PDB file of C-alpha atoms and ligand atoms in Angstrom:
ATOM      1  CA  MET A   1      64.178  58.587 106.868  1.00 78.00           C
ATOM      2  CA  GLU A   2      60.616  57.783 108.172  1.00 91.00           C
ATOM      3  CA  PHE A   3      58.662  60.292 110.257  1.00 95.00           C
ATOM      4  CA  LYS A   4      57.192  57.554 111.310  1.00 96.00           C
ATOM      5  CA  LYS A   5      60.425  56.149 113.453  1.00 96.00           C
ATOM      6  CA  ILE A   6      61.244  59.494 114.367  1.00 96.00           C
ATOM      7  CA  PHE A   7      57.950  60.273 116.395  1.00 97.00           C
ATOM      8  CA  GLU A   8      58.500  56.451 118.541  1.00 97.00           C
ATOM      9  CA  ASN A   9      62.663  58.052 119.106  1.00 97.00           C
ATOM     10  CA  ASN A  10      60.868  60.882 120.811  1.00 97.00           C
ATOM     11  CA  GLU A  11      58.513  58.581 122.640  1.00 98.00           C
ATOM     12  CA  ALA A  12      61.693  56.903 123.697  1.00 98.00           C
ATOM     13  CA  TRP A  13      63.382  59.428 124.620  1.00 97.00           C
ATOM     14  CA  ILE A  14      61.193  61.434 127.227  1.00 98.00           C
ATOM     15  CA  ALA A  15      61.084  58.253 129.158  1.00 98.00           C
ATOM     16  CA  SER A  16      65.185  58.051 129.327  1.00 97.00           C
ATOM     17  CA  LYS A  17      64.395  61.501 130.779  1.00 97.00           C
ATOM     18  CA  LEU A  18      61.953  61.069 132.897  1.00 98.00           C
ATOM     19  CA  ALA A  19      63.746  57.732 133.975  1.00 98.00           C
ATOM     20  CA  VAL A  20      66.756  59.737 135.428  1.00 97.00           C
ATOM     21  CA  ASP A  21      64.286  62.414 136.719  1.00 97.00           C
ATOM     22  CA  PRO A  22      60.541  62.197 137.188  1.00 98.00           C
ATOM     23  CA  ASP A  23      60.527  66.500 137.010  1.00 97.00           C
ATOM     24  CA  TYR A  24      62.865  66.906 133.841  1.00 97.00           C
ATOM     25  CA  PHE A  25      60.544  68.176 131.932  1.00 97.00           C
ATOM     26  CA  THR A  26      58.091  70.224 134.514  1.00 97.00           C
ATOM     27  CA  LYS A  27      62.180  72.146 135.348  1.00 96.00           C
ATOM     28  CA  LEU A  28      62.912  72.618 131.619  1.00 97.00           C
ATOM     29  CA  SER A  29      59.811  74.337 131.306  1.00 97.00           C
ATOM     30  CA  LYS A  30      60.544  76.476 133.595  1.00 97.00           C
ATOM     31  CA  GLY A  31      63.026  79.004 131.977  1.00 96.00           C
ATOM     32  CA  GLN A  32      66.499  79.071 130.590  1.00 96.00           C
ATOM     33  CA  SER A  33      69.698  80.346 131.571  1.00 97.00           C
ATOM     34  CA  PRO A  34      71.970  78.749 129.129  1.00 98.00           C
ATOM     35  CA  GLU A  35      76.240  80.629 129.573  1.00 98.00           C
ATOM     36  CA  ILE A  36      77.225  80.120 125.951  1.00 98.00           C
ATOM     37  CA  LEU A  37      75.637  81.790 122.450  1.00 98.00           C
ATOM     38  CA  TYR A  38      76.297  78.998 119.252  1.00 98.00           C
ATOM     39  CA  ILE A  39      76.242  80.785 116.795  1.00 98.00           C
ATOM     40  CA  GLY A  40      77.299  77.786 113.800  1.00 98.00           C
ATOM     41  CA  CYS A  41      76.703  76.321 109.992  1.00 98.00           C
ATOM     42  CA  ALA A  42      73.368  74.786 109.357  1.00 98.00           C
ATOM     43  CA  ASP A  43      75.232  72.182 108.074  1.00 98.00           C
ATOM     44  CA  SER A  44      73.351  68.598 109.024  1.00 97.00           C
ATOM     45  CA  ARG A  45      76.395  66.582 110.501  1.00 96.00           C
ATOM     46  CA  VAL A  46      77.932  69.957 112.838  1.00 96.00           C
ATOM     47  CA  THR A  47      74.895  69.253 115.614  1.00 95.00           C
ATOM     48  CA  ALA A  48      76.041  71.884 117.852  1.00 95.00           C
ATOM     49  CA  GLU A  49      74.594  69.760 121.428  1.00 95.00           C
ATOM     50  CA  ASP A  50      75.566  66.574 120.081  1.00 94.00           C
ATOM     51  CA  LEU A  51      78.803  67.022 119.101  1.00 94.00           C
ATOM     52  CA  MET A  52      79.670  69.094 122.576  1.00 96.00           C
ATOM     53  CA  GLY A  53      78.186  66.547 124.676  1.00 96.00           C
ATOM     54  CA  LEU A  54      75.723  69.599 126.019  1.00 97.00           C
ATOM     55  CA  GLN A  55      72.047  69.156 127.431  1.00 95.00           C
ATOM     56  CA  PRO A  56      68.656  70.818 126.287  1.00 96.00           C
ATOM     57  CA  GLY A  57      69.331  74.379 127.842  1.00 96.00           C
ATOM     58  CA  ASP A  58      72.500  74.837 127.822  1.00 97.00           C
ATOM     59  CA  LEU A  59      73.003  76.522 124.693  1.00 98.00           C
ATOM     60  CA  PHE A  60      71.025  79.583 122.532  1.00 98.00           C
ATOM     61  CA  VAL A  61      71.889  78.203 119.406  1.00 98.00           C
ATOM     62  CA  HIS A  62      71.723  80.630 116.144  1.00 98.00           C
ATOM     63  CA  ARG A  63      72.820  78.109 112.935  1.00 98.00           C
ATOM     64  CA  ASN A  64      72.623  79.646 109.118  1.00 98.00           C
ATOM     65  CA  VAL A  65      74.824  78.389 105.976  1.00 98.00           C
ATOM     66  CA  ALA A  66      78.460  78.823 106.905  1.00 98.00           C
ATOM     67  CA  ASN A  67      77.833  80.234 110.284  1.00 98.00           C
ATOM     68  CA  MET A  68      77.943  84.018 109.145  1.00 98.00           C
ATOM     69  CA  VAL A  69      77.191  87.305 111.311  1.00 98.00           C
ATOM     70  CA  VAL A  70      75.486  90.185 109.027  1.00 97.00           C
ATOM     71  CA  SER A  71      75.376  93.538 110.392  1.00 95.00           C
ATOM     72  CA  ILE A  72      71.932  93.299 108.610  1.00 96.00           C
ATOM     73  CA  ASP A  73      70.769  90.062 109.246  1.00 97.00           C
ATOM     74  CA  LEU A  74      68.248  90.671 111.874  1.00 98.00           C
ATOM     75  CA  ASN A  75      68.012  87.587 112.980  1.00 98.00           C
ATOM     76  CA  SER A  76      71.813  86.859 114.124  1.00 98.00           C
ATOM     77  CA  MET A  77      71.564  90.238 115.415  1.00 98.00           C
ATOM     78  CA  SER A  78      68.638  89.830 117.320  1.00 98.00           C
ATOM     79  CA  VAL A  79      69.976  86.716 118.350  1.00 98.00           C
ATOM     80  CA  ILE A  80      72.451  88.307 119.681  1.00 98.00           C
ATOM     81  CA  ASN A  81      71.224  91.069 120.852  1.00 98.00           C
ATOM     82  CA  TYR A  82      68.252  88.504 122.741  1.00 98.00           C
ATOM     83  CA  ALA A  83      71.531  85.862 124.233  1.00 98.00           C
ATOM     84  CA  VAL A  84      73.560  88.857 125.063  1.00 98.00           C
ATOM     85  CA  ASN A  85      70.953  91.759 127.092  1.00 98.00           C
ATOM     86  CA  HIS A  86      68.199  89.597 127.899  1.00 98.00           C
ATOM     87  CA  LEU A  87      69.884  85.876 128.617  1.00 98.00           C
ATOM     88  CA  LYS A  88      72.954  87.361 129.963  1.00 98.00           C
ATOM     89  CA  VAL A  89      75.091  84.599 127.974  1.00 98.00           C
ATOM     90  CA  LYS A  90      79.277  84.585 129.480  1.00 98.00           C
ATOM     91  CA  HIS A  91      80.722  83.212 126.405  1.00 98.00           C
ATOM     92  CA  ILE A  92      79.994  83.799 122.529  1.00 98.00           C
ATOM     93  CA  VAL A  93      80.993  81.068 120.289  1.00 98.00           C
ATOM     94  CA  VAL A  94      81.692  81.239 116.553  1.00 98.00           C
ATOM     95  CA  CYS A  95      81.866  77.705 115.327  1.00 98.00           C
ATOM     96  CA  GLY A  96      83.053  76.989 111.980  1.00 98.00           C
ATOM     97  CA  HIS A  97      83.943  73.705 110.334  1.00 98.00           C
ATOM     98  CA  TYR A  98      85.819  71.980 108.077  1.00 98.00           C
ATOM     99  CA  GLU A  99      84.497  70.801 104.389  1.00 98.00           C
ATOM    100  CA  CYS A 100      82.219  73.856 105.376  1.00 98.00           C
ATOM    101  CA  GLY A 101      79.760  74.104 101.554  1.00 98.00           C
ATOM    102  CA  GLY A 102      79.139  77.351 102.238  1.00 98.00           C
ATOM    103  CA  VAL A 103      82.620  78.492 102.198  1.00 98.00           C
ATOM    104  CA  LYS A 104      83.453  75.588  99.279  1.00 98.00           C
ATOM    105  CA  ALA A 105      80.934  77.993  97.284  1.00 97.00           C
ATOM    106  CA  SER A 106      82.479  80.775  97.612  1.00 97.00           C
ATOM    107  CA  LEU A 107      85.286  79.715  96.311  1.00 96.00           C
ATOM    108  CA  GLN A 108      83.553  79.168  93.329  1.00 95.00           C
ATOM    109  CA  PRO A 109      83.165  80.725  90.365  1.00 95.00           C
ATOM    110  CA  ALA A 110      79.273  80.498  89.762  1.00 95.00           C
ATOM    111  CA  ASP A 111      76.176  82.253  89.713  1.00 96.00           C
ATOM    112  CA  LEU A 112      74.152  81.123  92.742  1.00 96.00           C
ATOM    113  CA  GLY A 113      70.596  83.521  92.408  1.00 96.00           C
ATOM    114  CA  ILE A 114      69.790  84.288  96.436  1.00 94.00           C
ATOM    115  CA  LEU A 115      73.477  82.424  97.855  1.00 96.00           C
ATOM    116  CA  ASN A 116      75.111  85.217  96.245  1.00 96.00           C
ATOM    117  CA  PRO A 117      74.489  87.798  98.460  1.00 96.00           C
ATOM    118  CA  TRP A 118      75.039  85.598 101.450  1.00 97.00           C
ATOM    119  CA  LEU A 119      78.246  84.081 100.112  1.00 97.00           C
ATOM    120  CA  ARG A 120      79.804  87.711  99.024  1.00 97.00           C
ATOM    121  CA  ASN A 121      80.859  88.107 102.735  1.00 98.00           C
ATOM    122  CA  ILE A 122      83.119  84.943 102.868  1.00 98.00           C
ATOM    123  CA  ARG A 123      84.292  86.350  99.137  1.00 98.00           C
ATOM    124  CA  ASP A 124      85.075  89.695 101.504  1.00 98.00           C
ATOM    125  CA  VAL A 125      86.548  87.112 104.161  1.00 98.00           C
ATOM    126  CA  TYR A 126      89.278  86.070 100.941  1.00 98.00           C
ATOM    127  CA  ARG A 127      89.692  88.908  99.810  1.00 98.00           C
ATOM    128  CA  MET A 128      90.678  90.266 103.316  1.00 97.00           C
ATOM    129  CA  HIS A 129      93.693  88.002 103.639  1.00 98.00           C
ATOM    130  CA  GLN A 130      93.859  87.612 100.041  1.00 98.00           C
ATOM    131  CA  THR A 131      97.660  87.656 100.167  1.00 98.00           C
ATOM    132  CA  GLU A 132      98.127  85.057 102.584  1.00 98.00           C
ATOM    133  CA  LEU A 133      95.438  82.470 100.985  1.00 98.00           C
ATOM    134  CA  ASP A 134      96.902  83.191  97.152  1.00 98.00           C
ATOM    135  CA  ALA A 135     100.425  82.331  98.425  1.00 98.00           C
ATOM    136  CA  ILE A 136      98.794  78.477  99.541  1.00 98.00           C
ATOM    137  CA  THR A 137      98.882  75.907  97.265  1.00 97.00           C
ATOM    138  CA  ASP A 138      97.331  73.443  98.200  1.00 98.00           C
ATOM    139  CA  SER A 139      93.590  73.357  97.201  1.00 96.00           C
ATOM    140  CA  GLN A 140      92.481  72.015 100.567  1.00 97.00           C
ATOM    141  CA  LYS A 141      95.070  73.447 102.638  1.00 98.00           C
ATOM    142  CA  LYS A 142      93.529  77.392 101.284  1.00 98.00           C
ATOM    143  CA  PHE A 143      89.478  75.745 101.715  1.00 98.00           C
ATOM    144  CA  ASP A 144      90.612  74.966 105.738  1.00 98.00           C
ATOM    145  CA  ARG A 145      92.912  78.389 105.686  1.00 98.00           C
ATOM    146  CA  LEU A 146      89.379  80.161 104.614  1.00 98.00           C
ATOM    147  CA  VAL A 147      87.113  78.266 106.532  1.00 98.00           C
ATOM    148  CA  GLU A 148      89.361  79.067 109.673  1.00 98.00           C
ATOM    149  CA  LEU A 149      89.904  82.671 108.753  1.00 98.00           C
ATOM    150  CA  ASN A 150      86.023  83.268 108.302  1.00 98.00           C
ATOM    151  CA  VAL A 151      84.700  82.026 112.081  1.00 98.00           C
ATOM    152  CA  GLU A 152      87.360  85.303 112.960  1.00 97.00           C
ATOM    153  CA  GLU A 153      85.752  87.759 111.485  1.00 97.00           C
ATOM    154  CA  GLN A 154      82.972  86.647 112.290  1.00 98.00           C
ATOM    155  CA  CYS A 155      83.733  86.820 115.490  1.00 97.00           C
ATOM    156  CA  ILE A 156      85.164  90.505 114.975  1.00 96.00           C
ATOM    157  CA  ASN A 157      81.809  90.715 113.756  1.00 97.00           C
ATOM    158  CA  VAL A 158      80.041  89.598 116.832  1.00 97.00           C
ATOM    159  CA  ILE A 159      82.494  92.779 118.774  1.00 95.00           C
ATOM    160  CA  LYS A 160      81.203  94.905 116.681  1.00 94.00           C
ATOM    161  CA  THR A 161      77.520  94.880 117.477  1.00 95.00           C
ATOM    162  CA  ALA A 162      77.347  97.833 120.269  1.00 94.00           C
ATOM    163  CA  ALA A 163      75.274  94.646 122.596  1.00 96.00           C
ATOM    164  CA  VAL A 164      78.720  92.664 122.938  1.00 95.00           C
ATOM    165  CA  GLN A 165      81.175  95.627 123.709  1.00 94.00           C
ATOM    166  CA  LYS A 166      78.527  96.699 126.578  1.00 95.00           C
ATOM    167  CA  ALA A 167      78.849  93.449 128.131  1.00 96.00           C
ATOM    168  CA  TYR A 168      82.293  93.165 127.318  1.00 94.00           C
ATOM    169  CA  LYS A 169      83.019  96.405 129.468  1.00 93.00           C
ATOM    170  CA  GLU A 170      80.505  95.867 132.242  1.00 96.00           C
ATOM    171  CA  ARG A 171      80.500  92.022 132.730  1.00 96.00           C
ATOM    172  CA  GLY A 172      83.756  90.412 130.801  1.00 95.00           C
ATOM    173  CA  LEU A 173      81.979  88.745 127.566  1.00 97.00           C
ATOM    174  CA  THR A 174      83.755  86.172 126.517  1.00 96.00           C
ATOM    175  CA  VAL A 175      83.788  85.617 122.270  1.00 96.00           C
ATOM    176  CA  GLN A 176      85.454  82.124 121.186  1.00 97.00           C
ATOM    177  CA  GLY A 177      86.362  81.202 117.816  1.00 98.00           C
ATOM    178  CA  TRP A 178      86.956  77.456 117.172  1.00 98.00           C
ATOM    179  CA  VAL A 179      85.893  74.875 114.208  1.00 98.00           C
ATOM    180  CA  PHE A 180      85.371  71.299 114.307  1.00 98.00           C
ATOM    181  CA  ASP A 181      87.153  69.170 112.387  1.00 98.00           C
ATOM    182  CA  ILE A 182      84.198  67.349 110.796  1.00 96.00           C
ATOM    183  CA  ARG A 183      87.586  64.753 109.097  1.00 97.00           C
ATOM    184  CA  THR A 184      87.980  63.900 113.048  1.00 98.00           C
ATOM    185  CA  GLY A 185      85.419  64.988 115.168  1.00 97.00           C
ATOM    186  CA  LYS A 186      87.335  67.029 116.904  1.00 98.00           C
ATOM    187  CA  ILE A 187      86.348  70.494 118.021  1.00 98.00           C
ATOM    188  CA  ILE A 188      89.667  72.991 117.877  1.00 98.00           C
ATOM    189  CA  ASP A 189      89.657  76.605 119.808  1.00 98.00           C
ATOM    190  CA  LEU A 190      91.328  78.368 117.582  1.00 98.00           C
ATOM    191  CA  LYS A 191      92.639  80.722 120.576  1.00 97.00           C
ATOM    192  CA  LEU A 192      91.462  83.831 119.135  1.00 95.00           C
ATOM    193  CA  ASP A 193      92.908  86.675 121.746  1.00 92.00           C
ATOM    194  CA  PHE A 194      89.396  88.760 122.016  1.00 87.00           C
ATOM    195  CA  PRO A 195      90.554  91.648 123.928  1.00 87.00           C
ATOM    196  CA  LYS A 196      93.743  91.950 121.551  1.00 90.00           C
ATOM    197  CA  ILE A 197      91.415  91.645 118.578  1.00 90.00           C
ATOM    198  CA  LEU A 198      88.515  93.888 120.154  1.00 87.00           C
ATOM    199  CA  GLU A 199      91.136  96.955 120.973  1.00 88.00           C
ATOM    200  CA  ASN A 200      92.498  96.389 117.515  1.00 89.00           C
ATOM    201  CA  ILE A 201      89.280  97.543 115.606  1.00 88.00           C
ATOM    202  CA  MET A 202      88.285  99.635 118.402  1.00 87.00           C
ATOM    203  CA  LYS A 203      89.028 102.856 117.107  1.00 88.00           C
ATOM    204  CA  ILE A 204      86.754 102.320 114.083  1.00 91.00           C
ATOM    205  CA  TYR A 205      84.240 100.325 115.626  1.00 92.00           C
ATOM    206  CA  ASP A 206      83.516 101.437 119.007  1.00 90.00           C
ATOM    207  CA  LEU A 207      80.153 102.474 120.042  1.00 88.00           C
ATOM    208  CA  ASP A 208      80.107 102.716 123.551  1.00 77.00           C
ATOM    209  CA  ALA A 209      82.004 105.936 124.274  1.00 67.00           C
TER     210      ALA A 209
HETATM  211 CO1  LIG B   1      79.111  74.926 106.969  1.00 50.44          CO
END
């Protein structure tokens, strides 16, 4: 990839925006009020806005290896707090994807250095669902299911935060779990029952009594 090409693409993109609305960038610079916080994988193939047909200003985005929400990760916690408390997003989407390299790595017995503690969180998801996953003999199906369960667990991690619990009570914030099927291009809604999950875990994780 040539950087020169990227800057040319950028000029063409600016022209295309201005052709539709000469004030496009003036309006864009005024501020943002996205309705959705998107937490996804850093994978180069899973481009949030592109695959959802959205534009600048539509999504507040956080991406990391395997779309993880870890309570001591200052980065994701800051993103969630800023999006919920200041931008007042209405929805939080955790979007995983099939063929996720991070999830795949967690299934391999290998010392990956600094990635170990990060991937350990995915191994923990495996352990929490070990009975179900061990029963799947097809390795591709097992891999796919771990991707889905990881999304579910990261949604639960989102729900464990005080900001989200408060916003749910006060203004009905929702949390959605999706998987991008990289083999077909489809976004699959895992249809997680957010209120039920919240009810189930609140006995332990309630921060807003
Ligand atoms: Co990935």
